[in-house]
PDB file of C-alpha atoms in Angstrom:
ATOM      1  CA  MET A   1     115.594  85.360 102.336  1.00 61.00           C
ATOM      2  CA  SER A   2     115.181  82.196 104.453  1.00 81.00           C
ATOM      3  CA  LEU A   3     111.878  80.659 105.413  1.00 91.00           C
ATOM      4  CA  GLU A   4     110.281  81.961 108.627  1.00 94.00           C
ATOM      5  CA  LEU A   5     108.502  79.360 110.759  1.00 95.00           C
ATOM      6  CA  VAL A   6     106.122  80.307 113.572  1.00 96.00           C
ATOM      7  CA  LEU A   7     105.387  77.353 115.846  1.00 96.00           C
ATOM      8  CA  ILE A   8     102.235  77.742 117.939  1.00 96.00           C
ATOM      9  CA  THR A   9     101.928  75.398 120.895  1.00 95.00           C
ATOM     10  CA  GLY A  10     100.128  75.675 124.197  1.00 96.00           C
ATOM     11  CA  MET A  11      97.357  74.548 126.449  1.00 96.00           C
ATOM     12  CA  SER A  12      94.075  73.211 125.092  1.00 94.00           C
ATOM     13  CA  GLY A  13      91.552  76.034 125.256  1.00 94.00           C
ATOM     14  CA  SER A  14      94.207  78.764 125.369  1.00 95.00           C
ATOM     15  CA  GLY A  15      93.440  80.208 121.931  1.00 95.00           C
ATOM     16  CA  LYS A  16      95.801  78.475 119.491  1.00 95.00           C
ATOM     17  CA  SER A  17      93.194  78.470 116.708  1.00 93.00           C
ATOM     18  CA  VAL A  18      92.684  82.227 117.230  1.00 95.00           C
ATOM     19  CA  ALA A  19      96.440  82.836 116.998  1.00 95.00           C
ATOM     20  CA  LEU A  20      96.644  80.717 113.868  1.00 95.00           C
ATOM     21  CA  ARG A  21      93.870  82.769 112.237  1.00 94.00           C
ATOM     22  CA  ALA A  22      95.812  85.938 113.055  1.00 94.00           C
ATOM     23  CA  LEU A  23      98.856  84.476 111.317  1.00 95.00           C
ATOM     24  CA  GLU A  24      96.774  83.476 108.320  1.00 94.00           C
ATOM     25  CA  ASP A  25      95.448  87.046 108.106  1.00 92.00           C
ATOM     26  CA  ALA A  26      99.066  88.255 108.216  1.00 91.00           C
ATOM     27  CA  GLY A  27      99.940  86.204 105.148  1.00 93.00           C
ATOM     28  CA  TYR A  28     101.353  83.024 106.690  1.00 95.00           C
ATOM     29  CA  PHE A  29     100.630  79.593 105.238  1.00 95.00           C
ATOM     30  CA  CYS A  30      99.081  77.839 108.239  1.00 96.00           C
ATOM     31  CA  VAL A  31      98.759  74.170 109.211  1.00 95.00           C
ATOM     32  CA  ASP A  32      96.958  72.975 112.337  1.00 94.00           C
ATOM     33  CA  ASN A  33      97.927  69.882 114.341  1.00 91.00           C
ATOM     34  CA  LEU A  34     100.873  68.839 112.214  1.00 93.00           C
ATOM     35  CA  PRO A  35     102.376  65.589 113.601  1.00 94.00           C
ATOM     36  CA  PRO A  36     105.896  66.344 114.890  1.00 94.00           C
ATOM     37  CA  GLU A  37     107.282  63.454 112.820  1.00 95.00           C
ATOM     38  CA  LEU A  38     106.391  65.434 109.673  1.00 95.00           C
ATOM     39  CA  LEU A  39     107.902  68.773 110.713  1.00 95.00           C
ATOM     40  CA  LEU A  40     111.257  68.473 108.934  1.00 95.00           C
ATOM     41  CA  SER A  41     109.817  67.043 105.716  1.00 95.00           C
ATOM     42  CA  PHE A  42     107.075  69.688 105.744  1.00 95.00           C
ATOM     43  CA  VAL A  43     109.657  72.488 105.999  1.00 95.00           C
ATOM     44  CA  ASP A  44     111.626  70.888 103.150  1.00 94.00           C
ATOM     45  CA  LEU A  45     108.484  70.907 101.013  1.00 94.00           C
ATOM     46  CA  GLU A  46     107.691  74.540 101.802  1.00 93.00           C
ATOM     47  CA  GLU A  47     111.247  75.586 100.944  1.00 92.00           C
ATOM     48  CA  ARG A  48     110.916  73.837  97.582  1.00 92.00           C
ATOM     49  CA  ASN A  49     107.629  75.680  97.089  1.00 91.00           C
ATOM     50  CA  GLN A  50     109.536  78.900  97.869  1.00 90.00           C
ATOM     51  CA  ARG A  51     107.199  79.911 100.657  1.00 90.00           C
ATOM     52  CA  ARG A  52     108.626  82.550 102.954  1.00 92.00           C
ATOM     53  CA  ARG A  53     106.262  82.517 105.934  1.00 94.00           C
ATOM     54  CA  VAL A  54     104.775  79.381 107.476  1.00 96.00           C
ATOM     55  CA  ALA A  55     102.895  78.819 110.753  1.00 96.00           C
ATOM     56  CA  ILE A  56     102.270  75.455 112.389  1.00 96.00           C
ATOM     57  CA  ALA A  57     100.168  74.572 115.426  1.00 95.00           C
ATOM     58  CA  MET A  58     101.088  71.540 117.528  1.00 93.00           C
ATOM     59  CA  ASP A  59      99.573  70.447 120.806  1.00 90.00           C
ATOM     60  CA  VAL A  60      98.958  67.561 123.167  1.00 90.00           C
ATOM     61  CA  ARG A  61      96.854  65.701 120.594  1.00 86.00           C
ATOM     62  CA  THR A  62     100.199  64.363 119.354  1.00 86.00           C
ATOM     63  CA  ALA A  63     101.602  63.897 122.860  1.00 82.00           C
ATOM     64  CA  THR A  64     103.598  60.743 122.163  1.00 86.00           C
ATOM     65  CA  SER A  65     105.779  62.455 119.556  1.00 91.00           C
ATOM     66  CA  LEU A  66     106.070  65.930 121.123  1.00 90.00           C
ATOM     67  CA  PRO A  67     109.525  65.100 122.607  1.00 90.00           C
ATOM     68  CA  LEU A  68     110.827  65.160 119.018  1.00 93.00           C
ATOM     69  CA  VAL A  69     110.031  68.853 118.581  1.00 94.00           C
ATOM     70  CA  PRO A  70     112.951  70.509 120.471  1.00 92.00           C
ATOM     71  CA  GLY A  71     115.499  68.514 118.481  1.00 93.00           C
ATOM     72  CA  HIS A  72     113.751  69.296 115.198  1.00 95.00           C
ATOM     73  CA  LEU A  73     113.713  73.013 116.039  1.00 93.00           C
ATOM     74  CA  ARG A  74     117.446  72.981 116.796  1.00 92.00           C
ATOM     75  CA  GLU A  75     118.093  71.328 113.438  1.00 94.00           C
ATOM     76  CA  LEU A  76     115.951  73.897 111.614  1.00 94.00           C
ATOM     77  CA  VAL A  77     117.789  76.795 113.281  1.00 91.00           C
ATOM     78  CA  HIS A  78     121.102  75.166 112.323  1.00 92.00           C
ATOM     79  CA  ARG A  79     119.848  75.071 108.728  1.00 92.00           C
ATOM     80  CA  GLY A  80     119.172  78.819 108.809  1.00 90.00           C
ATOM     81  CA  ILE A  81     115.391  78.676 109.272  1.00 92.00           C
ATOM     82  CA  ALA A  82     114.046  81.639 111.279  1.00 91.00           C
ATOM     83  CA  VAL A  83     112.041  79.894 114.020  1.00 93.00           C
ATOM     84  CA  ARG A  84     109.584  81.763 116.287  1.00 93.00           C
ATOM     85  CA  PRO A  85     108.146  79.456 118.974  1.00 94.00           C
ATOM     86  CA  MET A  86     105.055  80.832 120.791  1.00 95.00           C
ATOM     87  CA  PHE A  87     103.306  79.095 123.681  1.00 96.00           C
ATOM     88  CA  LEU A  88      99.753  80.080 124.617  1.00 97.00           C
ATOM     89  CA  ASP A  89      98.839  79.622 128.266  1.00 97.00           C
ATOM     90  CA  ALA A  90      96.080  80.528 130.724  1.00 95.00           C
ATOM     91  CA  THR A  91      95.296  79.890 134.365  1.00 94.00           C
ATOM     92  CA  THR A  92      93.785  76.541 135.251  1.00 94.00           C
ATOM     93  CA  ASP A  93      90.562  78.202 136.454  1.00 93.00           C
ATOM     94  CA  THR A  94      90.233  79.990 133.117  1.00 94.00           C
ATOM     95  CA  LEU A  95      90.771  76.802 131.121  1.00 94.00           C
ATOM     96  CA  VAL A  96      88.258  74.879 133.238  1.00 93.00           C
ATOM     97  CA  ARG A  97      85.679  77.620 132.690  1.00 92.00           C
ATOM     98  CA  ARG A  98      86.264  77.628 128.935  1.00 92.00           C
ATOM     99  CA  PHE A  99      85.810  73.860 128.698  1.00 90.00           C
ATOM    100  CA  SER A 100      82.644  74.130 130.770  1.00 86.00           C
ATOM    101  CA  GLU A 101      81.198  76.906 128.606  1.00 87.00           C
ATOM    102  CA  THR A 102      81.940  75.174 125.306  1.00 83.00           C
ATOM    103  CA  ARG A 103      81.097  71.674 126.631  1.00 81.00           C
ATOM    104  CA  ARG A 104      84.174  70.364 124.874  1.00 84.00           C
ATOM    105  CA  ARG A 105      86.115  67.435 126.265  1.00 85.00           C
ATOM    106  CA  HIS A 106      89.740  67.989 127.136  1.00 88.00           C
ATOM    107  CA  PRO A 107      91.961  65.856 124.852  1.00 88.00           C
ATOM    108  CA  LEU A 108      93.431  64.130 127.920  1.00 86.00           C
ATOM    109  CA  SER A 109      90.206  63.747 129.897  1.00 76.00           C
ATOM    110  CA  ARG A 110      89.512  60.335 131.283  1.00 62.00           C
ATOM    111  CA  THR A 111      85.977  58.952 131.173  1.00 42.00           C
ATOM    112  CA  VAL A 112      84.231  60.002 134.378  1.00 43.00           C
ATOM    113  CA  THR A 113      80.474  59.740 134.856  1.00 42.00           C
ATOM    114  CA  GLU A 114      78.558  62.715 136.182  1.00 45.00           C
ATOM    115  CA  ALA A 115      77.087  60.493 138.883  1.00 37.00           C
ATOM    116  CA  GLU A 116      80.511  60.217 140.445  1.00 47.00           C
ATOM    117  CA  GLY A 117      80.675  63.995 140.707  1.00 52.00           C
ATOM    118  CA  ASP A 118      84.268  63.988 139.415  1.00 64.00           C
ATOM    119  CA  GLN A 119      83.881  65.800 136.080  1.00 70.00           C
ATOM    120  CA  HIS A 120      85.487  69.025 137.348  1.00 73.00           C
ATOM    121  CA  ARG A 121      88.354  67.147 138.988  1.00 79.00           C
ATOM    122  CA  ALA A 122      88.955  65.126 135.819  1.00 82.00           C
ATOM    123  CA  VAL A 123      89.318  68.315 133.750  1.00 87.00           C
ATOM    124  CA  VAL A 124      91.699  69.851 136.316  1.00 91.00           C
ATOM    125  CA  GLU A 125      93.812  66.679 136.358  1.00 90.00           C
ATOM    126  CA  ALA A 126      93.900  66.613 132.556  1.00 91.00           C
ATOM    127  CA  ILE A 127      95.068  70.234 132.469  1.00 93.00           C
ATOM    128  CA  GLU A 128      97.830  69.592 134.994  1.00 93.00           C
ATOM    129  CA  LEU A 129      98.972  66.513 133.044  1.00 92.00           C
ATOM    130  CA  GLU A 130      99.010  68.623 129.890  1.00 94.00           C
ATOM    131  CA  ARG A 131     101.212  71.203 131.638  1.00 94.00           C
ATOM    132  CA  GLU A 132     103.712  68.462 132.453  1.00 93.00           C
ATOM    133  CA  LEU A 133     103.753  67.141 128.890  1.00 92.00           C
ATOM    134  CA  LEU A 134     104.245  70.608 127.401  1.00 93.00           C
ATOM    135  CA  ALA A 135     106.695  71.969 129.993  1.00 93.00           C
ATOM    136  CA  ASP A 136     109.754  71.601 127.757  1.00 92.00           C
ATOM    137  CA  LEU A 137     108.099  73.372 124.825  1.00 92.00           C
ATOM    138  CA  ARG A 138     106.876  76.143 127.120  1.00 94.00           C
ATOM    139  CA  GLN A 139     110.373  76.747 128.430  1.00 90.00           C
ATOM    140  CA  ARG A 140     111.725  77.186 124.881  1.00 89.00           C
ATOM    141  CA  ALA A 141     109.012  79.556 123.626  1.00 92.00           C
ATOM    142  CA  HIS A 142     107.654  83.037 124.175  1.00 93.00           C
ATOM    143  CA  VAL A 143     104.666  82.591 126.489  1.00 94.00           C
ATOM    144  CA  ILE A 144     101.415  84.501 125.907  1.00 95.00           C
ATOM    145  CA  ASP A 145      98.909  84.589 128.765  1.00 95.00           C
ATOM    146  CA  THR A 146      95.394  84.588 127.256  1.00 95.00           C
ATOM    147  CA  SER A 147      93.525  84.385 130.580  1.00 93.00           C
ATOM    148  CA  VAL A 148      91.858  87.804 130.260  1.00 88.00           C
ATOM    149  CA  LEU A 149      92.240  88.414 126.525  1.00 89.00           C
ATOM    150  CA  ARG A 150      89.447  88.564 124.018  1.00 89.00           C
ATOM    151  CA  ALA A 151      90.048  86.910 120.639  1.00 91.00           C
ATOM    152  CA  SER A 152      90.644  90.263 118.920  1.00 90.00           C
ATOM    153  CA  GLN A 153      93.214  91.278 121.557  1.00 90.00           C
ATOM    154  CA  LEU A 154      95.104  88.015 121.173  1.00 93.00           C
ATOM    155  CA  GLN A 155      95.183  88.459 117.405  1.00 92.00           C
ATOM    156  CA  GLU A 156      96.541  92.001 117.758  1.00 91.00           C
ATOM    157  CA  TYR A 157      99.209  90.885 120.237  1.00 91.00           C
ATOM    158  CA  VAL A 158     100.406  88.016 118.022  1.00 93.00           C
ATOM    159  CA  LYS A 159     100.707  90.390 115.070  1.00 90.00           C
ATOM    160  CA  SER A 160     102.660  92.903 117.185  1.00 89.00           C
ATOM    161  CA  LEU A 161     105.125  90.184 118.191  1.00 89.00           C
ATOM    162  CA  LEU A 162     105.676  89.272 114.560  1.00 87.00           C
ATOM    163  CA  SER A 163     106.573  92.883 113.784  1.00 84.00           C
ATOM    164  CA  ALA A 164     109.605  92.663 116.081  1.00 82.00           C
ATOM    165  CA  PRO A 165     112.927  91.613 114.501  1.00 78.00           C
ATOM    166  CA  LEU A 166     113.750  87.980 115.241  1.00 72.00           C
ATOM    167  CA  ALA A 167     117.515  88.455 115.343  1.00 69.00           C
ATOM    168  CA  GLN A 168     117.500  90.505 118.550  1.00 81.00           C
ATOM    169  CA  LEU A 169     115.912  90.397 121.976  1.00 89.00           C
ATOM    170  CA  THR A 170     112.445  91.974 122.256  1.00 92.00           C
ATOM    171  CA  LEU A 171     111.500  93.540 125.573  1.00 95.00           C
ATOM    172  CA  VAL A 172     107.790  93.431 126.490  1.00 95.00           C
ATOM    173  CA  PHE A 173     106.526  95.658 129.312  1.00 97.00           C
ATOM    174  CA  GLU A 174     103.099  94.737 130.695  1.00 96.00           C
ATOM    175  CA  SER A 175     101.011  96.586 133.297  1.00 97.00           C
ATOM    176  CA  PHE A 176      98.444  94.599 135.269  1.00 96.00           C
ATOM    177  CA  SER A 177      96.140  94.585 138.286  1.00 96.00           C
ATOM    178  CA  TYR A 178      96.865  92.228 141.159  1.00 96.00           C
ATOM    179  CA  LYS A 179      93.109  91.930 141.659  1.00 93.00           C
ATOM    180  CA  ARG A 180      92.899  90.056 138.338  1.00 90.00           C
ATOM    181  CA  GLY A 181      95.922  87.873 138.980  1.00 90.00           C
ATOM    182  CA  ILE A 182      99.587  87.827 138.020  1.00 93.00           C
ATOM    183  CA  PRO A 183     100.176  87.298 134.265  1.00 92.00           C
ATOM    184  CA  VAL A 184     101.559  83.808 133.723  1.00 91.00           C
ATOM    185  CA  ASP A 185     103.679  84.964 130.768  1.00 91.00           C
ATOM    186  CA  ALA A 186     105.868  87.392 132.740  1.00 94.00           C
ATOM    187  CA  ASP A 187     109.568  86.593 133.188  1.00 94.00           C
ATOM    188  CA  TYR A 188     109.952  89.258 135.891  1.00 97.00           C
ATOM    189  CA  ILE A 189     107.301  90.781 138.161  1.00 98.00           C
ATOM    190  CA  PHE A 190     107.631  94.090 140.004  1.00 98.00           C
ATOM    191  CA  ASP A 191     105.032  94.988 142.645  1.00 98.00           C
ATOM    192  CA  VAL A 192     104.476  98.765 142.841  1.00 98.00           C
ATOM    193  CA  ARG A 193     101.427  98.786 145.140  1.00 98.00           C
ATOM    194  CA  MET A 194     103.399 100.542 147.877  1.00 97.00           C
ATOM    195  CA  LEU A 195     103.742 103.702 145.773  1.00 98.00           C
ATOM    196  CA  PRO A 196     101.406 106.720 146.185  1.00 97.00           C
ATOM    197  CA  ASN A 197      98.080 105.899 144.545  1.00 97.00           C
ATOM    198  CA  PRO A 198      96.327 108.462 142.300  1.00 97.00           C
ATOM    199  CA  HIS A 199      93.089 106.513 142.798  1.00 96.00           C
ATOM    200  CA  TYR A 200      92.581 108.335 146.089  1.00 96.00           C
ATOM    201  CA  GLU A 201      92.669 111.721 144.368  1.00 96.00           C
ATOM    202  CA  PRO A 202      89.085 112.320 143.105  1.00 96.00           C
ATOM    203  CA  GLU A 203      90.196 114.346 140.102  1.00 97.00           C
ATOM    204  CA  LEU A 204      92.622 111.588 139.029  1.00 97.00           C
ATOM    205  CA  ARG A 205      90.530 108.498 139.741  1.00 95.00           C
ATOM    206  CA  GLU A 206      89.061 108.082 136.247  1.00 95.00           C
ATOM    207  CA  LEU A 207      92.299 108.960 134.458  1.00 97.00           C
ATOM    208  CA  THR A 208      95.200 106.617 133.624  1.00 97.00           C
ATOM    209  CA  GLY A 209      98.960 106.593 133.902  1.00 97.00           C
ATOM    210  CA  MET A 210      99.146 108.002 130.373  1.00 97.00           C
ATOM    211  CA  ASP A 211      97.244 111.188 131.272  1.00 97.00           C
ATOM    212  CA  ALA A 212      99.231 114.340 132.044  1.00 97.00           C
ATOM    213  CA  PRO A 213      97.681 115.050 135.507  1.00 98.00           C
ATOM    214  CA  VAL A 214      98.499 111.525 136.697  1.00 98.00           C
ATOM    215  CA  ILE A 215     102.018 111.717 135.266  1.00 98.00           C
ATOM    216  CA  GLU A 216     102.574 115.031 137.037  1.00 98.00           C
ATOM    217  CA  TYR A 217     101.251 113.598 140.311  1.00 98.00           C
ATOM    218  CA  LEU A 218     103.507 110.550 140.196  1.00 98.00           C
ATOM    219  CA  GLN A 219     106.589 112.463 139.098  1.00 97.00           C
ATOM    220  CA  LYS A 220     106.359 114.598 142.239  1.00 97.00           C
ATOM    221  CA  HIS A 221     106.953 111.569 144.505  1.00 97.00           C
ATOM    222  CA  GLN A 222     110.557 110.544 145.013  1.00 98.00           C
ATOM    223  CA  GLU A 223     109.658 106.934 145.793  1.00 97.00           C
ATOM    224  CA  VAL A 224     108.109 106.591 142.329  1.00 98.00           C
ATOM    225  CA  GLN A 225     111.320 107.805 140.726  1.00 97.00           C
ATOM    226  CA  ASP A 226     113.339 105.493 142.977  1.00 98.00           C
ATOM    227  CA  MET A 227     111.221 102.517 141.873  1.00 98.00           C
ATOM    228  CA  PHE A 228     111.750 103.426 138.221  1.00 98.00           C
ATOM    229  CA  ALA A 229     115.497 103.718 138.769  1.00 98.00           C
ATOM    230  CA  ASP A 230     115.650 100.353 140.565  1.00 98.00           C
ATOM    231  CA  ILE A 231     113.744  98.501 137.837  1.00 98.00           C
ATOM    232  CA  ALA A 232     115.747 100.198 135.092  1.00 98.00           C
ATOM    233  CA  GLY A 233     118.991  99.388 136.884  1.00 97.00           C
ATOM    234  CA  PHE A 234     118.046  95.714 137.197  1.00 97.00           C
ATOM    235  CA  LEU A 235     117.247  95.494 133.488  1.00 97.00           C
ATOM    236  CA  ASP A 236     120.410  97.382 132.544  1.00 96.00           C
ATOM    237  CA  ASN A 237     122.424  94.746 134.406  1.00 96.00           C
ATOM    238  CA  TRP A 238     120.717  91.655 132.987  1.00 95.00           C
ATOM    239  CA  LEU A 239     119.355  92.308 129.499  1.00 95.00           C
ATOM    240  CA  GLU A 240     122.733  91.913 127.809  1.00 93.00           C
ATOM    241  CA  PRO A 241     123.393  88.511 129.463  1.00 93.00           C
ATOM    242  CA  LEU A 242     119.868  87.412 128.517  1.00 91.00           C
ATOM    243  CA  ALA A 243     120.457  88.451 124.912  1.00 90.00           C
ATOM    244  CA  ARG A 244     123.756  86.555 124.855  1.00 88.00           C
ATOM    245  CA  ASN A 245     121.828  83.519 126.091  1.00 84.00           C
ATOM    246  CA  HIS A 246     119.758  83.708 122.891  1.00 79.00           C
ATOM    247  CA  ARG A 247     116.558  84.877 124.527  1.00 84.00           C
ATOM    248  CA  SER A 248     114.130  86.172 121.916  1.00 85.00           C
ATOM    249  CA  TYR A 249     111.650  87.819 124.314  1.00 91.00           C
ATOM    250  CA  VAL A 250     111.716  89.060 127.897  1.00 94.00           C
ATOM    251  CA  THR A 251     108.386  90.063 129.482  1.00 96.00           C
ATOM    252  CA  VAL A 252     108.463  92.427 132.477  1.00 98.00           C
ATOM    253  CA  GLY A 253     105.227  92.713 134.461  1.00 97.00           C
ATOM    254  CA  ILE A 254     104.535  95.839 136.513  1.00 98.00           C
ATOM    255  CA  GLY A 255     101.603  95.372 138.872  1.00 98.00           C
ATOM    256  CA  CYS A 256      99.539  97.722 141.016  1.00 97.00           C
ATOM    257  CA  THR A 257      96.126  97.453 142.628  1.00 96.00           C
ATOM    258  CA  GLY A 258      93.942  98.435 139.674  1.00 95.00           C
ATOM    259  CA  GLY A 259      96.360  98.302 136.744  1.00 96.00           C
ATOM    260  CA  GLN A 260      95.340 101.815 135.730  1.00 96.00           C
ATOM    261  CA  HIS A 261      97.682 104.430 137.194  1.00 98.00           C
ATOM    262  CA  ARG A 262     101.046 103.490 138.736  1.00 98.00           C
ATOM    263  CA  SER A 263     101.804 100.371 136.681  1.00 98.00           C
ATOM    264  CA  VAL A 264     100.701 102.057 133.443  1.00 98.00           C
ATOM    265  CA  TYR A 265     102.879 105.096 134.160  1.00 98.00           C
ATOM    266  CA  LEU A 266     105.947 102.961 134.851  1.00 98.00           C
ATOM    267  CA  VAL A 267     105.414 100.758 131.783  1.00 98.00           C
ATOM    268  CA  GLU A 268     105.196 103.852 129.585  1.00 98.00           C
ATOM    269  CA  LYS A 269     108.302 105.372 131.171  1.00 98.00           C
ATOM    270  CA  LEU A 270     110.305 102.128 130.976  1.00 98.00           C
ATOM    271  CA  ALA A 271     109.298 101.522 127.350  1.00 97.00           C
ATOM    272  CA  GLU A 272     110.465 105.027 126.487  1.00 97.00           C
ATOM    273  CA  GLU A 273     113.739 104.530 128.362  1.00 97.00           C
ATOM    274  CA  PHE A 274     114.637 101.171 126.810  1.00 97.00           C
ATOM    275  CA  GLY A 275     113.072 101.731 123.397  1.00 95.00           C
ATOM    276  CA  THR A 276     116.172 103.535 122.173  1.00 93.00           C
ATOM    277  CA  ARG A 277     118.345 100.482 122.847  1.00 92.00           C
ATOM    278  CA  TRP A 278     116.084  97.433 122.484  1.00 94.00           C
ATOM    279  CA  THR A 279     113.109  96.413 120.407  1.00 92.00           C
ATOM    280  CA  THR A 280     110.337  97.235 122.873  1.00 94.00           C
ATOM    281  CA  LEU A 281     106.622  96.433 123.050  1.00 94.00           C
ATOM    282  CA  LYS A 282     104.151  97.480 125.719  1.00 94.00           C
ATOM    283  CA  ARG A 283     100.818  96.103 126.907  1.00 93.00           C
ATOM    284  CA  HIS A 284      98.309  97.473 129.398  1.00 94.00           C
ATOM    285  CA  ARG A 285      96.314  94.392 130.321  1.00 91.00           C
ATOM    286  CA  GLU A 286      93.456  95.965 132.254  1.00 90.00           C
ATOM    287  CA  MET A 287      93.085  98.944 129.940  1.00 84.00           C
ATOM    288  CA  ASP A 288      92.980  96.618 126.927  1.00 67.00           C
ATOM    289  CA  VAL A 289      90.263  94.566 128.601  1.00 58.00           C
ATOM    290  CA  ARG A 290      88.169  97.676 129.184  1.00 58.00           C
ATOM    291  CA  LYS A 291      88.325  98.724 125.523  1.00 54.00           C
ATOM    292  CA  GLY A 292      85.404  96.517 124.539  1.00 45.00           C
ATOM    293  CA  PRO A 293      82.279  95.055 126.134  1.00 37.00           C
ATOM    294  CA  GLY A 294      82.491  91.805 127.993  1.00 35.00           C
ATOM    295  CA  GLN A 295      85.292  89.268 128.044  1.00 34.00           C
ATOM    296  CA  GLY A 296      85.239  86.658 125.333  1.00 33.00           C
ATOM    297  CA  ARG A 297      87.066  83.391 125.127  1.00 32.00           C
ATOM    298  CA  SER A 298      90.289  83.192 123.204  1.00 28.00           C
TER     299      SER A 298
END
């Protein structure tokens, strides 16, 4: 059995340390902020030590040598190492708020005095610069949007991703509410707000798209079935080409107004439809958020 390497990269404040703790709990040998120059020699050492699961976090603190990483990853794959790149992201507003709450300095922040009134702008500029520096790594990894996730939810999601076989494409269906923003980790977004809304039926308002009365209500409307058929048809056409292009994950976002009824119903139905042919995961962003009190930082 070859060594499995999980590479965690992403935006400062997006939850990389939380993800690394989840991997440590799952039995991975974890190293934070490994300089990219040491990646190949570190993997050699771990193979000699006969480790089977290793996780490494890299970020913009080693910005000058980050361009080395894509080439190193290609070499490791060529050597038979099972590489799982994950990129943690969040909206700029979320990252700014997290830095403000923790009073941490962004690694790329320039010195700006409070008297100039530019502290907020300096953080925003640092975040946008960081996005530019990490763009190549983001493009090559599975992106996880932590904007509305608590630490425990992020840990659960990372562990669920690790349960999926690496050798084949994994399809992730995610329901969400447009009121809370579009998930930045979605590869495809389908807007289903034009479909009949169970929210306006008093007896259905507090239920979800997984409850039988809501399912029965939505199944009665032809436009709901047409939307399902259109999304399924699109995926039927393009998943095979994506898999041939060596994509490890494809995230499909289904959005409605509240993220409770229509999007949840369609995610459940699509996951059932494609689960017989592809490794399939599902997430209900707004329902997951409501499971616990408050919204912590990840």
